[in-house]
Amino acid sequence: MGALGRVLLWLQLCALTRAAYKLWVPNTSFDTASNWNQNRTPCAGDAVQFPADKMVSVLVRDSHAISDMLLPLNGEFVLASGAAFSAAGGDSDPACNPGAPLLFRNPDRFSWLDPHLWSSGTQESGIFFVDAERVPCTYDDVLFPRNGSFRVALGPGPNPVHVRSVSAVGQTFTRDEDLAAFLASREGRLRFHGSGALRVGSQACTDATGCVCGNAETLPWICASLLQPLGGRCPEATCQDPVRPQGQCCDLCGAIVSLTHDPTFDLERYRARLLDLFLKQPQYQGLQVAVSKVLRDAHTEIQVVLLETRPATGAAGQLGHALLQDAVAQGSVLGIVSATLRQSGKPTAANSALDQNGSGAGLAGGVAAVVLLALVGTVLLLLHRSGRLRWRRHGDAEPTSAGLPLGFRNPIFDVMVFKQQQASVEFADSTQKVDILDIDTNFGCFVNPLFAGEAEAEA
């Protein structure tokens, strides 16, 4: 079987077992501009210098004419076909700025726990991952560049890192014994360092409803790595009452839909449904969605995070309500038992001013929300008249059946804006319900260039 056939077979096996994989992005290549202190590769006549006390493996792909080079005490140069070093003549490249030596940046700066440094090979347009899931999860396959040089700092998390497999330097490690032998070798020590431990052998996710990532205990260290360029502090949210999804380091402006489910729920099918039926609609084009299984109060649930990438459109709140309606209409088919919505408040004053001077998208979002709530109220009124649904007014005693609330707060006949008050819609067969929290007709917005997508690997 050829190399292409083996890759296709591996991808097919991953699909059958619902395995995911994470790709390591940065490198320690001689020909990568960001690895040098002047953000450029060495020019003809440059003097180059490597940190004397750092171990490093450096891949060289091109030919370089240099005047002087200070090598590390412990390291290696891997020369690709056609690569070479030569002594520079009297002339230097006029496009460069000769003078101080060109310094190779600290190769120990890349941490396993930094979400910036990983990419998911399965990520689709419109889908993002919360910070904890951007780092390899316990059921992920981890891929390092086969024809490249790299160096990774393990730790300082409280527990060993567990993944399904690690592929590096042309080998795939699925057993702890084999990986431990590699990490202890000189080849492994050139590429992995630090106080942390790395383990392999976890099973792929075989549960159609999804699997919890397993990085909850490591999240403080993940956030510390992520926020280090910002001095360890989160950017200020651009809305009132922001929300923070599980697995996210900082508060966001948007909405969170939480789903409880039965064994017939299929996470991948639901994610595809969001992409095909909702995100492709024009009013949701500016949204990013993260869908995953999380652990809350010793119980699992599906977390759907709706994130705006344009100022104050209100699309996150609109889509959140649309997903609640979808859960009511298709819950029995999708395996959804209940759905809860939380959303952030109005944009801050500065963002509101931007809306007034811009396209008026925030006002349009508020109008759309009122129309949506009116439609919900009309449907519920018809259900009430048919005897299939009852509602209660604020202050009335809440009737129960088998411990489940039967009432529904109708925003058309009650207050228009209310927070931290809960209402429930019970399905006709009394086995499913939808909860609505934090309804606000003035939807929030979020634009965060740090967390909006996969960043370029740069420390």
Short mmCIF file of C-alpha atoms in Angstrom, two decimals:
data_model
loop_
_atom_site.label_atom_id
_atom_site.label_comp_id
_atom_site.label_asym_id
_atom_site.label_seq_id
_atom_site.Cartn_x
_atom_site.Cartn_y
_atom_site.Cartn_z
CA MET A 1 0.00 0.00 0.00
CA GLY A 2 1.37 3.41 -0.97
CA ALA A 3 1.76 6.41 1.33
CA LEU A 4 -1.45 8.03 0.03
CA GLY A 5 -3.37 4.80 0.61
CA ARG A 6 -2.11 4.58 4.18
CA VAL A 7 -3.17 8.19 4.87
CA LEU A 8 -6.66 7.56 3.43
CA LEU A 9 -7.01 4.38 5.49
CA TRP A 10 -5.95 6.23 8.63
CA LEU A 11 -8.50 9.00 7.99
CA GLN A 12 -11.24 6.41 7.42
CA LEU A 13 -10.42 4.70 10.71
CA CYS A 14 -10.49 8.07 12.48
CA ALA A 15 -13.95 8.75 11.02
CA LEU A 16 -15.27 5.34 12.10
CA THR A 17 -14.03 5.78 15.68
CA ARG A 18 -14.86 9.53 15.86
CA ALA A 19 -11.19 10.28 16.52
CA ALA A 20 -10.09 13.89 16.26
CA TYR A 21 -6.59 15.18 15.78
CA LYS A 22 -4.61 18.29 16.65
CA LEU A 23 -1.74 19.65 14.56
CA TRP A 24 1.29 21.38 16.13
CA VAL A 25 1.82 24.67 14.29
CA PRO A 26 5.15 26.34 15.26
CA ASN A 27 8.60 25.13 14.24
CA THR A 28 12.28 25.73 14.91
CA SER A 29 13.25 26.07 11.25
CA PHE A 30 16.25 28.20 10.27
CA ASP A 31 14.19 29.60 7.38
CA THR A 32 11.19 30.81 9.44
CA ALA A 33 11.35 34.59 9.93
CA SER A 34 9.51 34.58 13.29
CA ASN A 35 12.29 32.44 14.81
CA TRP A 36 14.71 35.40 14.58
CA ASN A 37 14.74 38.51 16.76
CA GLN A 38 14.40 40.84 13.75
CA ASN A 39 11.55 38.79 12.22
CA ARG A 40 13.57 38.04 9.11
CA THR A 41 15.75 35.21 7.94
CA PRO A 42 19.53 35.68 7.75
CA CYS A 43 20.80 37.72 4.83
CA ALA A 44 24.09 37.34 3.04
CA GLY A 45 26.88 38.53 5.31
CA ASP A 46 24.85 38.31 8.55
CA ALA A 47 26.37 37.06 11.78
CA VAL A 48 23.92 34.66 13.46
CA GLN A 49 23.82 33.51 17.05
CA PHE A 50 21.96 30.69 18.83
CA PRO A 51 21.28 30.57 22.59
CA ALA A 52 24.29 28.78 23.99
CA ASP A 53 22.44 26.99 26.81
CA LYS A 54 19.39 25.72 24.87
CA MET A 55 18.94 22.34 23.23
CA VAL A 56 17.38 22.65 19.81
CA SER A 57 16.91 20.79 16.54
CA VAL A 58 16.98 23.19 13.57
CA LEU A 59 15.86 22.32 10.05
CA VAL A 60 17.66 24.17 7.23
CA ARG A 61 15.98 24.13 3.81
CA ASP A 62 17.87 26.84 1.87
CA SER A 63 21.47 27.84 1.25
CA HIS A 64 22.88 30.67 3.38
CA ALA A 65 26.05 32.75 3.06
CA ILE A 66 26.91 34.12 6.50
CA SER A 67 29.90 35.85 8.05
CA ASP A 68 29.80 34.20 11.47
CA MET A 69 27.66 31.69 13.43
CA LEU A 70 27.65 30.94 17.16
CA LEU A 71 26.23 27.44 17.74
CA PRO A 72 24.43 26.08 20.83
CA LEU A 73 26.33 23.75 23.16
CA ASN A 74 23.83 20.95 22.52
CA GLY A 75 21.75 20.73 19.38
CA GLU A 76 21.55 19.58 15.79
CA PHE A 77 21.17 21.00 12.30
CA VAL A 78 19.09 18.95 9.86
CA LEU A 79 19.98 19.87 6.29
CA ALA A 80 17.28 19.30 3.68
CA SER A 81 18.18 18.46 0.11
CA GLY A 82 19.96 21.46 -1.43
CA ALA A 83 20.59 23.23 1.90
CA ALA A 84 24.10 24.48 2.65
CA PHE A 85 26.15 27.05 4.53
CA SER A 86 28.98 29.08 3.04
CA ALA A 87 31.21 31.92 4.12
CA ALA A 88 29.99 35.28 2.85
CA GLY A 89 32.27 37.35 0.66
CA GLY A 90 33.02 40.98 1.16
CA ASP A 91 29.61 42.15 -0.09
CA SER A 92 26.47 41.94 2.05
CA ASP A 93 22.85 42.13 1.00
CA PRO A 94 21.94 45.86 0.76
CA ALA A 95 18.33 45.04 1.73
CA CYS A 96 19.49 43.91 5.19
CA ASN A 97 20.65 45.97 8.12
CA PRO A 98 24.09 44.68 9.08
CA GLY A 99 25.47 45.34 12.52
CA ALA A 100 24.38 43.44 15.61
CA PRO A 101 24.20 39.65 15.25
CA LEU A 102 20.89 38.13 14.23
CA LEU A 103 19.65 36.16 17.27
CA PHE A 104 17.68 32.91 17.11
CA ARG A 105 14.81 33.26 19.55
CA ASN A 106 14.46 31.06 22.63
CA PRO A 107 13.31 27.65 21.33
CA ASP A 108 11.83 26.80 24.76
CA ARG A 109 9.09 29.42 24.39
CA PHE A 110 6.51 27.06 22.85
CA SER A 111 4.23 25.39 25.41
CA TRP A 112 1.97 22.36 24.85
CA LEU A 113 -0.71 24.16 26.89
CA ASP A 114 -0.88 27.26 24.65
CA PRO A 115 -4.06 27.13 22.51
CA HIS A 116 -2.47 29.48 19.96
CA LEU A 117 -0.02 26.77 18.93
CA TRP A 118 -2.50 24.07 17.85
CA SER A 119 -4.74 23.66 14.84
CA SER A 120 -7.58 21.20 14.37
CA GLY A 121 -7.54 19.34 11.10
CA THR A 122 -11.31 18.82 11.35
CA GLN A 123 -12.30 22.47 11.84
CA GLU A 124 -14.92 23.75 9.40
CA SER A 125 -15.92 27.26 8.43
CA GLY A 126 -18.16 28.78 11.10
CA ILE A 127 -16.94 26.36 13.80
CA PHE A 128 -14.53 27.28 16.58
CA PHE A 129 -13.38 25.56 19.78
CA VAL A 130 -13.44 26.87 23.34
CA ASP A 131 -9.94 27.40 24.72
CA ALA A 132 -9.70 24.11 26.64
CA GLU A 133 -10.56 22.14 23.49
CA ARG A 134 -8.02 23.92 21.28
CA VAL A 135 -5.34 22.02 23.20
CA PRO A 136 -5.30 18.22 22.56
CA CYS A 137 -8.05 16.34 24.40
CA THR A 138 -7.68 12.86 25.88
CA TYR A 139 -9.17 11.13 22.81
CA ASP A 140 -7.20 13.16 20.21
CA ASP A 141 -4.42 12.02 17.90
CA VAL A 142 -1.52 14.50 18.04
CA LEU A 143 0.51 15.22 14.90
CA PHE A 144 3.89 16.96 14.79
CA PRO A 145 5.47 17.95 11.47
CA ARG A 146 7.08 14.91 9.87
CA ASN A 147 9.51 16.93 7.76
CA GLY A 148 10.13 19.77 10.16
CA SER A 149 11.90 20.68 13.39
CA PHE A 150 10.08 21.61 16.59
CA ARG A 151 10.46 21.90 20.36
CA VAL A 152 7.63 21.58 22.90
CA ALA A 153 7.50 22.42 26.63
CA LEU A 154 5.44 19.92 28.64
CA GLY A 155 3.79 21.05 31.88
CA PRO A 156 3.49 22.63 34.34
CA GLY A 157 -0.06 21.24 34.66
CA PRO A 158 -1.00 19.19 37.74
CA ASN A 159 -1.44 15.90 35.88
CA PRO A 160 0.22 14.10 32.97
CA VAL A 161 -1.12 14.93 29.53
CA HIS A 162 -3.15 12.00 28.14
CA VAL A 163 -3.86 11.66 24.41
CA ARG A 164 -4.71 8.81 22.07
CA SER A 165 -1.48 8.84 20.05
CA VAL A 166 1.52 11.02 19.17
CA SER A 167 3.07 11.11 15.69
CA ALA A 168 6.53 12.67 15.46
CA VAL A 169 9.77 12.25 13.47
CA GLY A 170 8.14 9.64 11.26
CA GLN A 171 6.88 7.44 14.12
CA THR A 172 3.46 7.01 15.70
CA PHE A 173 3.40 6.18 19.41
CA THR A 174 0.34 4.42 20.83
CA ARG A 175 2.00 2.70 23.83
CA ASP A 176 3.48 4.42 26.88
CA GLU A 177 6.57 2.21 26.82
CA ASP A 178 7.49 3.21 23.28
CA LEU A 179 6.82 6.90 23.88
CA ALA A 180 8.81 6.91 27.14
CA ALA A 181 11.80 5.39 25.36
CA PHE A 182 11.62 8.04 22.65
CA LEU A 183 11.29 10.93 25.13
CA ALA A 184 14.34 9.66 27.03
CA SER A 185 16.46 9.46 23.87
CA ARG A 186 18.56 12.36 22.61
CA GLU A 187 16.20 12.74 19.64
CA GLY A 188 13.26 13.04 22.02
CA ARG A 189 15.04 15.41 24.45
CA LEU A 190 15.83 17.76 21.59
CA ARG A 191 12.10 18.08 20.86
CA PHE A 192 10.32 17.67 24.23
CA HIS A 193 11.32 19.21 27.56
CA GLY A 194 9.84 20.47 30.79
CA SER A 195 8.50 19.10 34.07
CA GLY A 196 5.29 17.64 32.66
CA ALA A 197 4.62 14.08 31.55
CA LEU A 198 3.05 12.83 28.32
CA ARG A 199 1.00 9.63 28.10
CA VAL A 200 -0.64 7.85 25.16
CA GLY A 201 -3.04 4.97 24.74
CA SER A 202 -6.39 6.66 25.44
CA GLN A 203 -9.30 5.27 23.49
CA ALA A 204 -10.93 7.21 20.69
CA CYS A 205 -14.37 8.62 21.36
CA THR A 206 -16.89 5.94 20.40
CA ASP A 207 -19.93 7.63 21.98
CA ALA A 208 -22.20 9.16 19.33
CA THR A 209 -23.39 11.74 21.87
CA GLY A 210 -19.83 13.02 22.21
CA CYS A 211 -17.05 12.82 24.80
CA VAL A 212 -15.85 15.32 27.39
CA CYS A 213 -12.46 16.78 26.42
CA GLY A 214 -10.82 16.11 29.78
CA ASN A 215 -8.85 19.37 30.12
CA ALA A 216 -10.92 20.92 32.93
CA GLU A 217 -8.23 20.49 35.59
CA THR A 218 -5.60 21.93 33.24
CA LEU A 219 -7.67 24.99 32.26
CA PRO A 220 -5.90 27.43 34.67
CA TRP A 221 -2.54 26.61 33.07
CA ILE A 222 -4.05 26.77 29.58
CA CYS A 223 -5.42 30.22 30.35
CA ALA A 224 -2.10 31.36 31.82
CA SER A 225 -0.35 30.40 28.57
CA LEU A 226 -3.04 31.99 26.43
CA LEU A 227 -3.12 35.28 28.32
CA GLN A 228 0.63 35.67 28.87
CA PRO A 229 0.98 38.17 25.98
CA LEU A 230 -1.76 40.27 27.66
CA GLY A 231 -0.10 40.31 31.06
CA GLY A 232 -2.35 37.53 32.34
CA ARG A 233 -5.53 39.62 32.13
CA CYS A 234 -8.62 39.02 30.01
CA PRO A 235 -9.73 41.68 27.52
CA GLU A 236 -12.72 43.65 28.75
CA ALA A 237 -15.99 42.37 27.33
CA THR A 238 -17.86 44.84 25.11
CA CYS A 239 -21.29 44.10 26.59
CA GLN A 240 -23.15 44.12 29.86
CA ASP A 241 -23.52 40.84 31.79
CA PRO A 242 -21.18 38.77 29.57
CA VAL A 243 -21.26 34.99 29.70
CA ARG A 244 -18.41 32.53 30.13
CA PRO A 245 -18.78 29.10 28.53
CA GLN A 246 -17.21 26.09 30.18
CA GLY A 247 -13.68 25.65 28.92
CA GLN A 248 -13.28 29.33 27.96
CA CYS A 249 -10.72 31.54 29.69
CA CYS A 250 -12.54 34.89 29.46
CA ASP A 251 -16.06 36.30 29.40
CA LEU A 252 -17.74 36.58 26.01
CA CYS A 253 -20.59 38.53 24.47
CA GLY A 254 -23.00 36.14 22.79
CA ALA A 255 -25.22 33.27 23.84
CA ILE A 256 -24.96 29.74 25.23
CA VAL A 257 -27.51 27.00 24.55
CA SER A 258 -27.25 24.01 26.89
CA LEU A 259 -28.88 20.74 25.80
CA THR A 260 -29.67 17.65 27.81
CA HIS A 261 -30.17 14.57 25.70
CA ASP A 262 -30.99 10.90 25.55
CA PRO A 263 -28.80 8.09 24.08
CA THR A 264 -30.17 8.70 20.55
CA PHE A 265 -28.54 12.15 20.30
CA ASP A 266 -25.74 12.38 17.72
CA LEU A 267 -23.26 15.22 18.28
CA GLU A 268 -21.81 15.23 14.76
CA ARG A 269 -25.26 15.15 13.19
CA TYR A 270 -26.36 18.08 15.37
CA ARG A 271 -23.23 20.07 14.48
CA ALA A 272 -23.88 19.43 10.78
CA ARG A 273 -27.49 20.54 11.30
CA LEU A 274 -26.30 23.86 12.75
CA LEU A 275 -23.99 24.42 9.80
CA ASP A 276 -26.46 23.45 7.08
CA LEU A 277 -29.78 24.77 8.41
CA PHE A 278 -28.76 27.82 10.43
CA LEU A 279 -25.28 29.22 9.83
CA LYS A 280 -25.84 29.33 6.07
CA GLN A 281 -28.77 31.70 6.52
CA PRO A 282 -27.83 35.34 5.72
CA GLN A 283 -28.73 36.69 9.17
CA TYR A 284 -26.28 34.28 10.84
CA GLN A 285 -23.32 34.70 8.48
CA GLY A 286 -21.26 36.59 11.06
CA LEU A 287 -21.56 33.94 13.77
CA GLN A 288 -19.05 31.40 15.04
CA VAL A 289 -20.37 28.30 16.82
CA ALA A 290 -18.69 25.87 19.22
CA VAL A 291 -20.47 22.59 19.99
CA SER A 292 -19.14 20.04 22.49
CA LYS A 293 -20.04 17.84 25.45
CA VAL A 294 -19.13 19.29 28.86
CA LEU A 295 -19.43 18.18 32.47
CA ARG A 296 -21.60 20.32 34.74
CA ASP A 297 -22.46 19.35 38.34
CA ALA A 298 -21.45 15.71 37.73
CA HIS A 299 -23.78 15.50 34.71
CA THR A 300 -22.95 15.85 31.03
CA GLU A 301 -24.67 18.21 28.64
CA ILE A 302 -24.12 19.60 25.16
CA GLN A 303 -22.83 23.18 25.15
CA VAL A 304 -23.54 25.32 22.08
CA VAL A 305 -21.64 28.63 22.17
CA LEU A 306 -22.81 31.35 19.75
CA LEU A 307 -20.20 34.03 19.16
CA GLU A 308 -20.60 37.23 17.16
CA THR A 309 -17.74 38.36 14.92
CA ARG A 310 -19.41 41.65 13.90
CA PRO A 311 -20.49 44.45 16.25
CA ALA A 312 -23.98 44.41 17.77
CA THR A 313 -25.90 42.44 15.17
CA GLY A 314 -27.92 40.53 17.76
CA ALA A 315 -27.54 37.37 15.67
CA ALA A 316 -26.32 35.26 18.60
CA GLY A 317 -29.47 35.90 20.60
CA GLN A 318 -31.68 35.36 17.56
CA LEU A 319 -30.03 32.04 16.78
CA GLY A 320 -30.26 31.02 20.43
CA HIS A 321 -34.03 31.45 20.36
CA ALA A 322 -34.22 29.68 17.01
CA LEU A 323 -32.38 26.69 18.50
CA LEU A 324 -34.86 26.60 21.38
CA GLN A 325 -37.73 26.49 18.89
CA ASP A 326 -35.89 23.78 16.95
CA ALA A 327 -35.54 21.76 20.16
CA VAL A 328 -39.29 22.03 20.76
CA ALA A 329 -40.18 21.03 17.21
CA GLN A 330 -37.54 18.36 16.59
CA GLY A 331 -36.43 17.32 20.07
CA SER A 332 -37.86 13.81 19.89
CA VAL A 333 -36.19 13.24 16.53
CA LEU A 334 -32.81 14.70 17.56
CA GLY A 335 -32.72 13.08 20.99
CA ILE A 336 -32.94 16.42 22.87
CA VAL A 337 -34.67 16.28 26.26
CA SER A 338 -34.39 19.94 27.29
CA ALA A 339 -32.72 23.16 26.16
CA THR A 340 -31.64 26.25 28.12
CA LEU A 341 -30.54 29.63 26.77
CA ARG A 342 -28.26 32.15 28.44
CA GLN A 343 -27.14 35.32 26.73
CA SER A 344 -25.22 38.46 27.47
CA GLY A 345 -26.77 41.88 27.87
CA LYS A 346 -26.71 45.06 25.84
CA PRO A 347 -23.54 46.41 24.24
CA THR A 348 -21.49 48.84 26.29
CA ALA A 349 -21.83 52.58 25.67
CA ALA A 350 -18.89 52.72 23.26
CA ASN A 351 -20.26 49.88 21.20
CA SER A 352 -23.76 51.36 21.19
CA ALA A 353 -22.34 54.61 19.79
CA LEU A 354 -20.71 52.63 17.02
CA ASP A 355 -24.11 51.16 16.11
CA GLN A 356 -25.74 54.59 15.99
CA ASN A 357 -23.06 55.89 13.62
CA GLY A 358 -22.96 52.70 11.57
CA SER A 359 -25.49 50.53 9.82
CA GLY A 360 -28.03 50.31 12.63
CA ALA A 361 -27.52 46.56 12.96
CA GLY A 362 -28.17 46.66 16.71
CA LEU A 363 -31.63 48.21 16.19
CA ALA A 364 -32.42 45.64 13.52
CA GLY A 365 -31.45 42.86 15.92
CA GLY A 366 -33.79 44.25 18.59
CA VAL A 367 -36.69 44.48 16.14
CA ALA A 368 -36.05 40.93 14.95
CA ALA A 369 -36.08 39.75 18.57
CA VAL A 370 -39.48 41.36 19.24
CA VAL A 371 -40.91 39.75 16.10
CA LEU A 372 -39.51 36.38 17.12
CA LEU A 373 -40.99 36.64 20.62
CA ALA A 374 -44.33 37.66 19.15
CA LEU A 375 -44.37 34.56 16.95
CA VAL A 376 -43.55 32.39 19.95
CA GLY A 377 -46.38 33.99 21.90
CA THR A 378 -48.87 33.37 19.06
CA VAL A 379 -47.93 29.69 18.82
CA LEU A 380 -48.18 29.24 22.58
CA LEU A 381 -51.59 30.97 22.67
CA LEU A 382 -52.92 28.49 20.10
CA LEU A 383 -51.50 25.58 22.09
CA HIS A 384 -53.10 26.96 25.25
CA ARG A 385 -56.53 27.22 23.61
CA SER A 386 -56.19 23.62 22.42
CA GLY A 387 -55.53 22.49 26.00
CA ARG A 388 -52.01 21.22 25.25
CA LEU A 389 -50.18 24.01 27.11
CA ARG A 390 -50.78 26.10 30.21
CA TRP A 391 -49.04 29.22 31.38
CA ARG A 392 -48.89 31.15 34.63
CA ARG A 393 -48.45 34.83 35.42
CA HIS A 394 -45.72 36.26 37.59
CA GLY A 395 -46.41 35.52 41.28
CA ASP A 396 -48.78 32.61 40.68
CA ALA A 397 -48.01 29.28 42.29
CA GLU A 398 -46.12 26.98 39.97
CA PRO A 399 -48.01 23.72 39.25
CA THR A 400 -45.89 20.62 38.91
CA SER A 401 -46.21 17.16 37.47
CA ALA A 402 -43.66 14.51 38.38
CA GLY A 403 -41.42 17.32 39.63
CA LEU A 404 -41.38 19.20 36.26
CA PRO A 405 -42.79 22.75 35.85
CA LEU A 406 -45.70 23.12 33.47
CA GLY A 407 -45.88 26.91 33.22
CA PHE A 408 -44.47 29.23 30.55
CA ARG A 409 -43.63 32.89 30.95
CA ASN A 410 -44.87 34.67 27.85
CA PRO A 411 -42.88 37.86 27.21
CA ILE A 412 -45.75 39.32 25.16
CA PHE A 413 -48.11 39.30 28.15
CA ASP A 414 -45.49 39.85 30.85
CA VAL A 415 -42.51 42.19 31.05
CA MET A 416 -40.56 42.58 27.80
CA VAL A 417 -37.11 42.42 29.40
CA PHE A 418 -36.32 40.17 32.36
CA LYS A 419 -33.19 38.48 33.64
CA GLN A 420 -32.43 35.48 35.84
CA GLN A 421 -36.05 34.37 35.67
CA GLN A 422 -36.85 30.98 34.25
CA ALA A 423 -39.70 29.73 32.12
CA SER A 424 -40.29 26.25 30.79
CA VAL A 425 -42.09 24.81 27.81
CA GLU A 426 -43.15 21.21 28.31
CA PHE A 427 -43.44 18.89 25.33
CA ALA A 428 -46.85 17.36 24.62
CA ASP A 429 -45.76 13.92 25.90
CA SER A 430 -44.50 15.44 29.20
CA THR A 431 -41.03 13.99 28.65
CA GLN A 432 -39.23 17.02 27.23
CA LYS A 433 -39.01 20.66 28.14
CA VAL A 434 -37.29 23.88 27.07
CA ASP A 435 -36.04 26.42 29.61
CA ILE A 436 -35.39 30.05 28.69
CA LEU A 437 -33.07 32.20 30.82
CA ASP A 438 -31.92 35.80 30.56
CA ILE A 439 -34.15 36.93 27.70
CA ASP A 440 -33.24 40.43 26.57
CA THR A 441 -34.60 42.06 23.43
CA ASN A 442 -31.42 44.14 23.15
CA PHE A 443 -28.93 41.52 22.09
CA GLY A 444 -25.22 41.66 22.87
CA CYS A 445 -22.29 41.52 20.54
CA PHE A 446 -18.70 40.35 20.60
CA VAL A 447 -15.62 41.10 18.55
CA ASN A 448 -12.45 39.60 20.07
CA PRO A 449 -9.52 39.23 17.68
CA LEU A 450 -7.59 37.20 20.26
CA PHE A 451 -10.09 34.35 20.54
CA ALA A 452 -12.10 34.64 17.30
CA GLY A 453 -10.18 31.86 15.56
CA GLU A 454 -6.95 29.99 15.33
CA ALA A 455 -4.12 32.50 15.63
CA GLU A 456 -0.82 32.39 13.88
CA ALA A 457 1.73 30.57 16.01
CA GLU A 458 3.83 33.34 17.43
CA ALA A 459 5.14 33.66 20.94
#
